[in-house]
XYZ file of C-alpha atoms in Angstrom:
678
model
C -66.420 7.572 -8.412
C -65.686 7.100 -4.790
C -69.173 8.168 -3.815
C -70.615 5.489 -6.123
C -68.247 2.927 -4.878
C -69.309 3.474 -1.123
C -72.972 2.618 -1.797
C -71.940 -0.377 -3.844
C -69.705 -1.549 -0.955
C -72.406 -0.970 1.561
C -74.812 -2.880 -0.593
C -72.270 -5.754 -1.030
C -71.683 -5.657 2.831
C -75.414 -5.864 3.443
C -75.859 -8.731 1.060
C -73.151 -10.703 2.662
C -74.603 -9.964 6.031
C -77.992 -11.145 4.930
C -76.440 -14.244 3.506
C -74.609 -14.979 6.723
C -77.894 -14.467 8.648
C -79.752 -16.737 6.305
C -77.023 -19.513 6.789
C -76.732 -19.445 10.586
C -80.369 -18.136 11.779
C -82.540 -21.178 12.063
C -85.670 -21.291 9.745
C -89.197 -21.207 11.275
C -89.474 -25.027 10.543
C -86.417 -25.596 12.894
C -88.006 -23.409 15.661
C -91.261 -25.360 15.269
C -89.380 -28.662 15.602
C -87.532 -27.490 18.782
C -90.953 -26.338 20.234
C -92.605 -29.658 19.521
C -89.702 -31.645 21.138
C -89.834 -29.404 24.157
C -93.584 -29.716 24.625
C -93.339 -33.581 24.152
C -90.499 -33.700 26.695
C -92.482 -31.670 29.221
C -95.706 -33.686 28.641
C -93.723 -36.899 29.104
C -92.221 -35.659 32.213
C -95.419 -34.318 33.777
C -97.109 -37.726 32.872
C -94.419 -39.662 34.423
C -94.523 -37.560 37.630
C -98.298 -37.869 37.818
C -97.995 -41.633 37.272
C -95.310 -41.738 39.998
C -92.922 -43.730 37.779
C -89.557 -44.398 39.539
C -87.568 -43.548 36.216
C -89.484 -40.434 35.195
C -86.507 -38.847 33.440
C -86.486 -41.950 31.070
C -89.702 -40.550 29.602
C -88.092 -37.266 28.722
C -84.943 -39.111 27.298
C -87.180 -41.282 25.201
C -88.628 -38.169 23.653
C -85.244 -36.752 23.170
C -84.098 -39.971 21.311
C -87.099 -40.117 19.214
C -86.617 -36.350 18.159
C -87.139 -36.511 14.458
C -88.204 -33.608 12.274
C -90.736 -35.838 10.267
C -93.666 -37.685 11.711
C -93.029 -40.885 9.903
C -89.438 -41.183 11.120
C -90.462 -40.603 14.816
C -93.197 -43.221 14.490
C -90.952 -45.888 12.931
C -88.251 -45.349 15.531
C -90.825 -45.359 18.397
C -92.294 -48.707 17.507
C -88.730 -50.386 17.261
C -87.792 -48.542 20.465
C -90.650 -49.946 22.441
C -90.077 -53.451 20.903
C -86.213 -53.241 21.822
C -87.025 -52.081 25.376
C -89.420 -54.949 25.907
C -86.821 -57.480 24.713
C -84.019 -55.885 26.595
C -86.169 -55.985 29.895
C -86.871 -59.673 29.478
C -83.319 -60.445 28.910
C -82.143 -58.139 31.700
C -84.540 -60.049 34.192
C -83.298 -63.389 32.966
C -79.604 -62.445 33.271
C -80.168 -61.225 36.797
C -82.068 -64.372 37.622
C -79.227 -66.563 36.304
C -76.113 -64.583 37.600
C -77.450 -62.146 40.246
C -75.010 -63.580 42.768
C -71.942 -63.565 40.424
C -71.037 -60.055 39.066
C -68.291 -61.431 36.786
C -70.642 -63.775 35.070
C -73.313 -61.110 34.862
C -70.883 -58.612 33.272
C -69.506 -61.176 30.782
C -72.990 -62.458 29.743
C -74.135 -58.867 29.292
C -71.042 -58.164 27.132
C -71.895 -61.270 24.946
C -75.509 -60.137 24.726
C -74.453 -56.603 23.778
C -72.013 -57.840 20.982
C -74.782 -60.192 19.559
C -77.182 -57.237 19.356
C -74.835 -55.055 17.735
C -73.815 -57.706 15.364
C -77.501 -58.429 14.478
C -78.080 -54.692 14.057
C -75.431 -54.506 11.446
C -77.566 -56.617 9.020
C -80.840 -54.744 9.560
C -81.974 -51.420 8.133
C -82.569 -48.114 9.612
C -85.051 -48.061 12.726
C -84.888 -51.901 12.806
C -81.111 -51.762 13.489
C -81.766 -49.229 16.149
C -84.221 -51.490 17.871
C -81.815 -54.469 17.817
C -79.029 -52.180 19.200
C -81.375 -50.804 21.868
C -82.274 -54.157 23.156
C -78.648 -54.609 23.888
C -77.787 -51.676 26.156
C -81.447 -51.720 27.659
C -80.161 -54.767 29.557
C -77.467 -52.268 30.972
C -79.914 -49.775 32.062
C -82.074 -52.478 33.737
C -79.618 -55.208 35.023
C -76.144 -53.508 35.269
C -77.561 -50.379 36.828
C -78.973 -52.375 39.567
C -76.200 -54.903 40.022
C -76.087 -54.123 43.804
C -79.845 -54.556 44.298
C -80.814 -57.408 42.072
C -84.196 -57.712 43.880
C -85.269 -54.357 42.205
C -84.638 -55.446 38.564
C -88.140 -56.620 37.808
C -89.657 -53.333 39.233
C -86.941 -51.300 37.239
C -87.908 -53.317 34.097
C -91.472 -52.494 34.500
C -90.863 -48.845 35.212
C -88.508 -48.669 32.167
C -91.111 -50.038 29.749
C -93.856 -47.791 31.198
C -91.526 -44.695 30.929
C -90.807 -45.546 27.375
C -94.532 -46.020 26.621
C -95.178 -42.523 28.220
C -92.647 -40.916 26.126
C -93.831 -42.480 22.804
C -97.362 -41.389 23.560
C -96.346 -37.913 24.418
C -94.240 -37.268 21.194
C -96.855 -38.962 19.025
C -99.578 -36.734 20.538
C -97.618 -33.552 20.177
C -96.565 -34.506 16.508
C -100.251 -35.006 15.657
C -101.525 -32.056 17.590
C -99.105 -29.697 16.120
C -99.219 -31.096 12.604
C -95.695 -32.303 12.479
C -94.335 -32.506 8.693
C -95.064 -35.844 7.092
C -92.270 -37.845 5.724
C -93.970 -38.470 2.379
C -94.394 -34.816 1.634
C -90.755 -34.136 2.131
C -89.721 -37.274 0.065
C -92.024 -36.577 -2.838
C -90.068 -33.703 -4.400
C -86.687 -35.427 -3.705
C -87.895 -38.605 -5.490
C -89.349 -36.583 -8.323
C -86.071 -34.791 -8.781
C -84.170 -38.062 -8.767
C -86.663 -39.432 -11.300
C -86.069 -36.395 -13.581
C -82.254 -36.829 -13.206
C -82.523 -40.555 -13.909
C -84.466 -39.848 -17.086
C -81.903 -37.239 -18.091
C -79.077 -39.761 -17.444
C -81.068 -42.360 -19.649
C -81.574 -39.714 -22.548
C -77.902 -39.010 -22.479
C -76.973 -42.624 -22.565
C -79.238 -43.344 -25.572
C -78.176 -40.204 -27.471
C -74.576 -39.629 -26.469
C -73.331 -43.016 -25.368
C -72.457 -44.550 -21.904
C -71.916 -41.683 -19.362
C -69.636 -44.154 -17.324
C -69.367 -45.452 -13.980
C -68.644 -42.164 -12.158
C -71.671 -40.513 -13.558
C -73.722 -43.548 -12.565
C -72.362 -43.650 -9.027
C -73.330 -39.918 -8.752
C -76.811 -40.830 -9.714
C -76.902 -43.694 -7.248
C -75.649 -41.371 -4.436
C -78.693 -39.149 -5.225
C -81.148 -42.063 -5.028
C -79.793 -44.129 -2.232
C -80.376 -41.892 0.670
C -84.036 -41.853 0.180
C -84.448 -45.437 1.050
C -84.611 -44.579 4.850
C -87.492 -42.240 4.382
C -89.311 -44.716 2.144
C -89.391 -47.207 4.926
C -90.840 -44.671 7.380
C -93.914 -43.742 5.463
C -96.047 -46.788 6.174
C -97.378 -45.648 9.638
C -98.163 -42.026 8.735
C -101.482 -42.436 6.933
C -104.040 -45.190 6.140
C -102.649 -45.556 2.753
C -99.186 -45.204 3.923
C -98.487 -48.829 3.072
C -99.141 -48.008 -0.669
C -97.181 -44.827 -0.428
C -94.179 -46.613 0.970
C -94.476 -49.483 -1.450
C -94.589 -46.819 -4.351
C -91.546 -45.121 -3.145
C -89.482 -48.400 -2.845
C -90.732 -49.487 -6.257
C -89.604 -46.029 -7.698
C -86.214 -46.231 -6.082
C -85.580 -49.806 -7.347
C -86.710 -48.756 -10.939
C -84.356 -45.749 -10.924
C -81.439 -48.192 -10.246
C -82.612 -50.422 -13.087
C -83.278 -47.510 -15.471
C -79.583 -46.284 -15.052
C -78.306 -49.864 -15.731
C -80.688 -50.549 -18.651
C -80.034 -47.353 -20.538
C -76.203 -48.086 -20.240
C -76.908 -51.643 -21.477
C -78.994 -50.367 -24.363
C -76.182 -47.854 -25.292
C -73.620 -50.663 -25.357
C -75.942 -52.897 -27.420
C -76.491 -50.189 -29.982
C -72.745 -49.692 -30.346
C -72.272 -53.352 -31.243
C -74.753 -52.941 -34.221
C -72.874 -51.090 -37.116
C -76.137 -50.513 -39.035
C -79.374 -50.925 -37.066
C -82.425 -52.044 -38.780
C -85.821 -50.447 -38.781
C -87.011 -52.645 -35.915
C -83.971 -51.653 -33.691
C -84.334 -48.063 -34.609
C -88.063 -47.965 -33.726
C -87.225 -49.685 -30.383
C -84.472 -47.019 -29.715
C -86.948 -44.314 -30.482
C -89.606 -45.765 -28.056
C -87.040 -46.319 -25.297
C -85.978 -42.542 -25.801
C -89.622 -41.435 -25.599
C -90.025 -43.520 -22.439
C -87.407 -41.345 -20.576
C -88.610 -37.968 -22.238
C -90.255 -35.112 -20.132
C -93.827 -34.249 -20.412
C -96.796 -36.075 -21.702
C -94.701 -38.459 -23.942
C -93.776 -40.366 -20.743
C -97.345 -40.561 -19.253
C -98.377 -44.030 -17.886
C -100.795 -44.662 -20.844
C -98.061 -43.855 -23.313
C -95.556 -46.123 -21.364
C -98.014 -49.028 -21.376
C -98.627 -48.769 -25.114
C -94.918 -48.423 -26.011
C -94.102 -51.327 -23.768
C -96.613 -53.472 -25.547
C -95.054 -52.285 -29.005
C -91.655 -53.340 -27.852
C -92.830 -56.726 -26.742
C -94.195 -57.116 -30.271
C -90.809 -55.983 -31.732
C -88.974 -58.506 -29.657
C -91.276 -61.318 -30.634
C -91.102 -60.343 -34.265
C -87.219 -60.338 -34.081
C -87.182 -63.904 -32.425
C -89.637 -65.197 -35.153
C -87.300 -64.019 -37.897
C -85.058 -66.616 -39.458
C -81.478 -66.287 -38.511
C -82.298 -63.673 -35.857
C -79.212 -61.647 -34.705
C -78.307 -62.031 -31.043
C -77.060 -58.416 -30.920
C -80.386 -57.235 -32.467
C -82.373 -59.231 -29.875
C -80.272 -57.780 -27.137
C -80.920 -54.288 -28.297
C -84.683 -54.851 -28.482
C -84.687 -56.449 -25.110
C -82.663 -53.561 -23.453
C -85.049 -51.166 -25.094
C -87.975 -53.086 -23.360
C -86.098 -52.970 -19.973
C -85.754 -49.231 -20.248
C -89.391 -48.798 -20.869
C -90.403 -51.225 -18.006
C -88.062 -49.423 -15.568
C -89.614 -46.121 -16.615
C -93.127 -47.507 -16.230
C -92.321 -48.715 -12.591
C -90.623 -45.357 -11.822
C -93.533 -43.250 -13.185
C -96.051 -45.463 -11.213
C -94.023 -45.470 -8.092
C -93.696 -41.672 -7.871
C -97.516 -41.307 -8.630
C -98.294 -43.890 -5.865
C -96.148 -41.992 -3.315
C -98.169 -38.757 -4.305
C -101.723 -40.023 -4.375
C -101.621 -43.313 -2.254
C -102.813 -45.662 -5.051
C -101.745 -49.382 -4.871
C -98.472 -49.584 -6.938
C -97.753 -52.127 -9.690
C -95.419 -53.921 -7.334
C -94.215 -54.135 -3.789
C -90.537 -55.008 -3.408
C -87.920 -54.800 -0.759
C -84.733 -52.623 -0.823
C -82.032 -54.609 0.861
C -78.837 -52.907 1.953
C -75.244 -54.154 1.826
C -73.537 -55.291 4.898
C -70.227 -56.708 5.311
C -69.683 -59.735 7.725
C -66.212 -58.622 8.686
C -67.269 -55.109 9.574
C -70.269 -56.543 11.717
C -67.876 -58.914 13.649
C -65.473 -56.078 14.227
C -68.163 -53.747 15.515
C -69.538 -56.388 17.860
C -65.967 -57.222 19.222
C -65.255 -53.533 19.574
C -68.341 -53.003 21.844
C -67.574 -56.127 23.931
C -63.861 -55.103 24.231
C -64.792 -51.398 25.288
C -67.266 -52.615 27.780
C -65.010 -55.198 29.323
C -62.048 -52.703 29.726
C -64.335 -50.171 31.031
C -65.767 -52.601 33.552
C -62.374 -53.644 34.639
C -61.206 -49.994 35.051
C -64.097 -48.842 37.055
C -64.098 -51.840 39.364
C -60.205 -51.303 40.013
C -61.080 -47.536 40.697
C -63.886 -48.520 43.049
C -66.045 -45.630 42.089
C -69.559 -45.539 43.807
C -71.256 -44.628 40.459
C -69.398 -47.369 38.478
C -72.613 -48.975 37.241
C -73.914 -45.593 35.956
C -70.572 -45.144 34.020
C -70.881 -48.715 32.643
C -74.471 -47.907 31.388
C -73.211 -44.826 29.445
C -70.185 -46.838 27.882
C -72.558 -49.355 26.692
C -75.089 -46.814 25.294
C -72.577 -44.713 23.525
C -70.601 -47.617 22.046
C -73.918 -49.206 20.925
C -75.056 -46.063 19.267
C -71.759 -45.641 17.455
C -72.133 -49.040 15.909
C -75.181 -48.216 13.845
C -73.998 -44.830 12.434
C -72.486 -44.509 8.954
C -69.261 -43.085 10.228
C -68.352 -44.237 13.887
C -65.353 -41.881 13.943
C -67.398 -38.840 13.336
C -69.874 -39.967 15.891
C -67.298 -40.452 18.619
C -66.059 -36.973 17.958
C -69.485 -35.598 18.245
C -69.849 -37.497 21.543
C -66.683 -36.164 22.836
C -67.927 -32.524 22.298
C -71.606 -33.295 23.156
C -71.054 -34.901 26.480
C -69.420 -31.769 28.128
C -72.074 -29.668 26.571
C -74.800 -31.841 27.994
C -73.058 -31.571 31.555
C -72.720 -27.908 31.336
C -76.449 -27.573 30.302
C -77.636 -29.916 33.037
C -75.504 -28.041 35.655
C -76.845 -24.625 34.529
C -80.457 -25.878 34.732
C -79.758 -27.607 38.100
C -77.687 -24.963 40.044
C -78.375 -21.717 38.220
C -82.011 -21.862 36.999
C -83.502 -23.933 39.632
C -81.026 -23.306 42.377
C -82.719 -25.335 44.991
C -86.242 -24.472 44.007
C -89.165 -27.131 43.435
C -91.936 -26.829 40.889
C -92.623 -28.169 37.497
C -93.326 -24.883 35.650
C -89.918 -23.526 36.570
C -88.314 -26.897 35.488
C -90.009 -26.622 32.082
C -88.856 -23.096 31.595
C -85.273 -23.995 32.575
C -85.074 -26.846 30.239
C -86.451 -24.897 27.147
C -83.130 -23.287 26.070
C -81.015 -26.528 26.228
C -83.670 -28.494 24.424
C -83.967 -25.915 21.683
C -80.117 -25.717 21.452
C -79.850 -29.487 21.063
C -82.623 -29.581 18.491
C -81.264 -26.828 16.248
C -77.852 -28.369 16.223
C -79.282 -31.947 15.458
C -80.881 -30.459 12.309
C -77.470 -29.496 10.848
C -75.727 -32.701 9.503
C -72.178 -31.640 10.572
C -73.365 -30.930 14.078
C -76.099 -33.604 14.354
C -74.165 -35.868 16.870
C -73.390 -32.814 19.087
C -76.859 -31.871 19.124
C -78.245 -35.299 19.494
C -75.811 -36.131 22.600
C -76.754 -32.743 24.179
C -80.425 -33.377 23.817
C -80.397 -36.965 25.186
C -77.808 -36.601 27.975
C -78.994 -33.311 29.437
C -82.170 -35.040 30.976
C -79.992 -38.017 31.896
C -77.565 -35.899 33.912
C -80.346 -33.670 35.267
C -82.408 -36.626 36.433
C -85.599 -34.777 37.176
C -87.307 -36.018 40.290
C -90.185 -35.116 42.449
C -88.781 -33.618 44.787
C -85.833 -32.535 42.949
C -82.557 -33.399 44.648
C -79.547 -31.045 44.662
C -76.284 -32.999 45.391
C -73.257 -31.092 43.794
C -70.860 -33.921 44.523
C -73.011 -36.597 42.841
C -73.663 -34.335 39.888
C -69.985 -33.615 39.351
C -69.265 -37.243 39.506
C -71.910 -38.187 37.064
C -70.702 -35.294 34.745
C -67.083 -36.620 35.046
C -68.178 -40.224 34.200
C -70.123 -39.380 31.177
C -67.156 -37.461 29.769
C -64.874 -40.448 30.726
C -67.373 -42.650 28.749
C -67.093 -40.277 25.835
C -63.229 -40.585 25.984
C -63.463 -44.241 26.125
C -65.598 -44.438 23.044
C -63.218 -42.159 21.158
C -60.372 -44.159 22.118
C -62.040 -47.410 21.319
C -63.138 -46.328 17.813
C -59.513 -45.083 17.122
C -57.608 -48.006 18.551
C -59.769 -51.134 18.776
C -60.129 -53.082 15.486
C -60.374 -49.780 13.398
C -61.319 -50.179 9.828
C -59.791 -48.126 7.097
C -61.321 -47.143 3.755
C -59.102 -49.764 2.012
C -60.193 -52.475 4.337
C -63.815 -51.382 3.635
C -63.316 -51.729 0.013
C -61.434 -55.121 0.426
C -64.465 -56.382 2.725
C -67.011 -55.167 0.146
C -65.036 -56.737 -2.746
C -64.941 -60.053 -0.894
C -68.731 -59.894 -0.256
C -69.312 -58.982 -3.932
C -67.186 -62.038 -5.031
C -69.065 -64.309 -2.744
C -72.467 -63.012 -3.932
C -71.188 -63.274 -7.554
C -70.227 -66.931 -7.051
C -73.647 -67.660 -5.657
C -75.412 -65.871 -8.602
C -73.412 -67.853 -11.160
C -74.735 -71.092 -9.830
C -78.231 -69.930 -9.364
C -78.356 -69.109 -5.733
C -79.027 -66.061 -3.674
C -82.321 -64.347 -4.603
C -84.212 -62.740 -7.419
C -82.648 -60.171 -9.763
C -84.568 -57.159 -8.644
C -83.446 -57.603 -5.071
C -79.825 -58.090 -6.294
C -80.072 -54.974 -8.375
C -80.924 -52.947 -5.297
C -78.424 -54.619 -3.138
C -75.658 -53.972 -5.731
C -76.734 -50.383 -5.892
C -76.495 -49.949 -2.192
C -73.037 -51.776 -2.253
C -71.876 -49.372 -4.878
C -73.175 -46.415 -3.022
C -71.059 -47.365 0.055
C -68.081 -48.422 -2.135
C -68.034 -44.958 -3.865
C -67.933 -43.307 -0.416
C -64.924 -45.500 0.626
C -63.166 -45.135 -2.811
C -59.948 -43.139 -2.403
C -56.553 -42.604 -4.154
C -55.671 -40.886 -7.304
C -58.384 -40.107 -9.867
C -57.289 -42.922 -12.183
C -57.263 -45.510 -9.323
C -60.768 -44.361 -8.180
C -62.048 -44.680 -11.766
C -60.424 -48.184 -12.165
C -61.925 -49.388 -8.810
C -65.397 -48.032 -9.688
C -65.210 -49.592 -13.080
C -64.546 -52.999 -11.699
C -67.120 -52.667 -8.982
C -69.684 -52.013 -11.601
C -68.396 -54.963 -13.701
C -69.063 -57.249 -10.798
C -72.529 -55.768 -10.188
C -73.472 -56.076 -13.859
C -72.301 -59.742 -14.110
C -74.010 -60.656 -10.871
C -77.398 -59.102 -11.919
C -77.146 -60.733 -15.474
C -76.500 -64.152 -13.888
C -79.327 -63.800 -11.370
C -81.699 -62.823 -14.173
C -80.661 -65.542 -16.437
C -81.074 -68.165 -13.800
C -84.631 -66.639 -12.823
C -85.642 -67.207 -16.493
C -84.035 -70.696 -16.812
C -86.106 -72.162 -13.925
C -89.512 -72.026 -15.635
C -87.863 -72.974 -18.982
C -86.483 -76.135 -17.436
C -90.006 -77.386 -17.095
C -90.417 -77.602 -20.949
C -89.034 -80.893 -21.930
C -87.813 -79.770 -25.388
C -85.627 -77.020 -23.757
C -84.016 -79.125 -21.054
C -80.762 -79.787 -22.879
C -80.459 -76.061 -23.706
C -81.315 -74.967 -20.309
C -78.650 -77.368 -18.846
C -76.005 -76.075 -21.297
C -76.919 -72.419 -20.323
C -76.579 -73.109 -16.571
C -73.321 -75.014 -17.043
C -72.118 -72.053 -19.061
C -73.012 -69.690 -16.199
C -71.363 -71.776 -13.600
C -68.106 -72.126 -15.500
C -68.168 -68.416 -16.600
C -66.777 -69.156 -20.051
C -67.759 -66.358 -22.332
C -67.512 -68.532 -25.489
C -69.921 -71.052 -23.948
C -72.208 -68.271 -22.880
C -72.469 -66.991 -26.332
C -73.185 -70.424 -27.803
C -75.850 -70.916 -25.096
C -77.430 -67.771 -25.864
C -77.599 -68.341 -29.728
C -78.902 -71.771 -29.202
C -81.795 -70.398 -27.116
C -82.457 -67.724 -29.841
C -82.491 -70.351 -32.457
C -85.006 -72.352 -30.589
C -87.475 -69.495 -30.051
C -89.471 -69.854 -33.303
C -90.780 -73.221 -32.336
C -92.096 -71.899 -28.953
C -95.283 -69.802 -28.122
C -95.118 -66.008 -27.464
C -94.679 -66.442 -23.656
C -91.881 -68.793 -23.887
C -90.103 -66.636 -26.700
C -90.232 -63.623 -24.462
C -88.511 -65.656 -21.634
C -86.011 -66.883 -24.171
C -85.213 -63.356 -25.250
C -84.589 -62.150 -21.747
C -82.439 -65.255 -20.909
C -80.323 -64.996 -24.083
C -79.882 -61.236 -23.529
C -78.507 -61.812 -19.943
C -76.186 -64.646 -21.028
C -74.770 -62.548 -23.744
C -74.323 -59.609 -21.273
C -72.498 -61.986 -18.893
C -70.299 -63.023 -21.729
C -69.409 -59.449 -22.798
C -68.746 -58.491 -19.139
C -66.388 -61.560 -18.640
C -64.595 -60.944 -21.883
C -63.940 -57.337 -21.135
C -62.778 -57.860 -17.576
C -61.181 -61.035 -17.804
C -57.970 -60.170 -16.068
C -59.899 -58.628 -13.132
C -62.154 -61.708 -12.791
C -59.192 -63.984 -12.817
C -57.788 -62.000 -9.807
C -61.312 -62.695 -8.070
C -60.621 -66.543 -8.808
C -63.687 -66.590 -11.059
C -63.828 -70.071 -12.654
C -62.567 -70.205 -16.236
C -62.581 -66.457 -16.509
């Protein structure tokens, strides 16, 4: 017995050891990524030395900042990095020209520019936000760093732009030469998995009833993170524009598919005994979200046309039931969403032009943006005052690091976690730079030795950056090691200057950490309150027919719900209630936006003007009874119109009735939002 147990224990120990090694030993793809970044950094450094650029280290730092595991991500970030550098260089030259003789005005004007860039970056997406933020702290690198020698600012700006261009060319060449993984290839299985999950969600809704807000939020959390990769595909291939458009179309369709399937389930619940027309529509909608050949593009197109015929037949029937029309229209919505999702996934895979090209806007809170801008301005102002009082010779270097780290934190999802990573990464970067400079090089000159010495820290930073919990530590180590090393030709060895610079970057990290914690902090409850206020404002605009099309609003609401679910806290009952109300606001806003979108062309028909006016007034007043009457009046008028107008009337009446149901069900909550007549 004991002899049998010992081999089993040894086998169990061996399996646990293998599992630990599998978790901690980097995969070959991670080592390949580290190799590409090291080669790109060395190529950028060598080219900068050969071109005799004054800021050769900036080329290596550029590669470190652009270190992305996928080619499309690096290309997208590189483009906006170059644009942001050019804009920052122009503004830096302008500020020096205006305030070169007055340091106080120069620092104040730079703080205002930095805050404005951070504020704008809050309302942009992905790499565009990075480009806006970069144009802010680039002024610090060009103008503030040369505050004692304003006559050199123009040359510094030209050198900075040249170094950034060298870094971009180097990493692009290495990524292409070593076949860096394409973004679209990694996105395709994720999007296909989300597509399958959304269809399973829709099938559950249609067969078992509404899964509820929490399950819907879980599906949104699976879909929403893919938006960043979808926007990075366009520059990878000749047909990258079509692949990117397909990915965006599919993501938006998955949002709509989840909402439409829940709406169809609710509509079916309101019909005690569905007629043959409704039962057929339900069967077709269920087939649209099935797996296999039943959900092919040809089948979806044929079923979509059949559903349009069913909607039209229902409208032409005398005394058409509003609930029946709603069920038919929602079944058509499910099929349309499934069609766009299937087409978008195929477009991402084969590069054909998708059925549509739409944007995926993101939710941003004005209050959060203002606080982020003010936080950066206050941090820079306090740091500038502190360093001026201390009278340190490298004060300008320290101010550049404060501006850079504070700006970078402003475009991260969680500034607190970023600040913690910076607090750990800065000392690591100083240790790595010191090890290279005084242990590996130790007074020697020569590029091959420098390249060999930089390999371990570069690999260390790359491997850490691939792990989400340690991303910030790896990113800071990778970026600030060449900043502190400051490779030159010939290389200088000044222990005192190096120690002071190392101390100052650590001080900058401490300033960032304290700033994030103490200066205008934003709690989860404040995030929820800000999001609710923005949602209330958008809802008020949607009810009166302002604020964009329905598809854009659906994507915007999905992103808002994605962020809201991350900020949602408290007991289980409180979280469920908050999420329930958040979905109610999103549903009402989308219904109002769709209804107004259909009412605009209907208002051009003279016979429908009184009904359109009544529907608009009902939406603006948010009275459920008036919305129901307006919906029934439109249905009653449908028989006298042609097929195109009838289909518009069906969509309009369905959304009016949906708005009525949401307002009636959540009347107390909407009264708290000061919704008119709720």
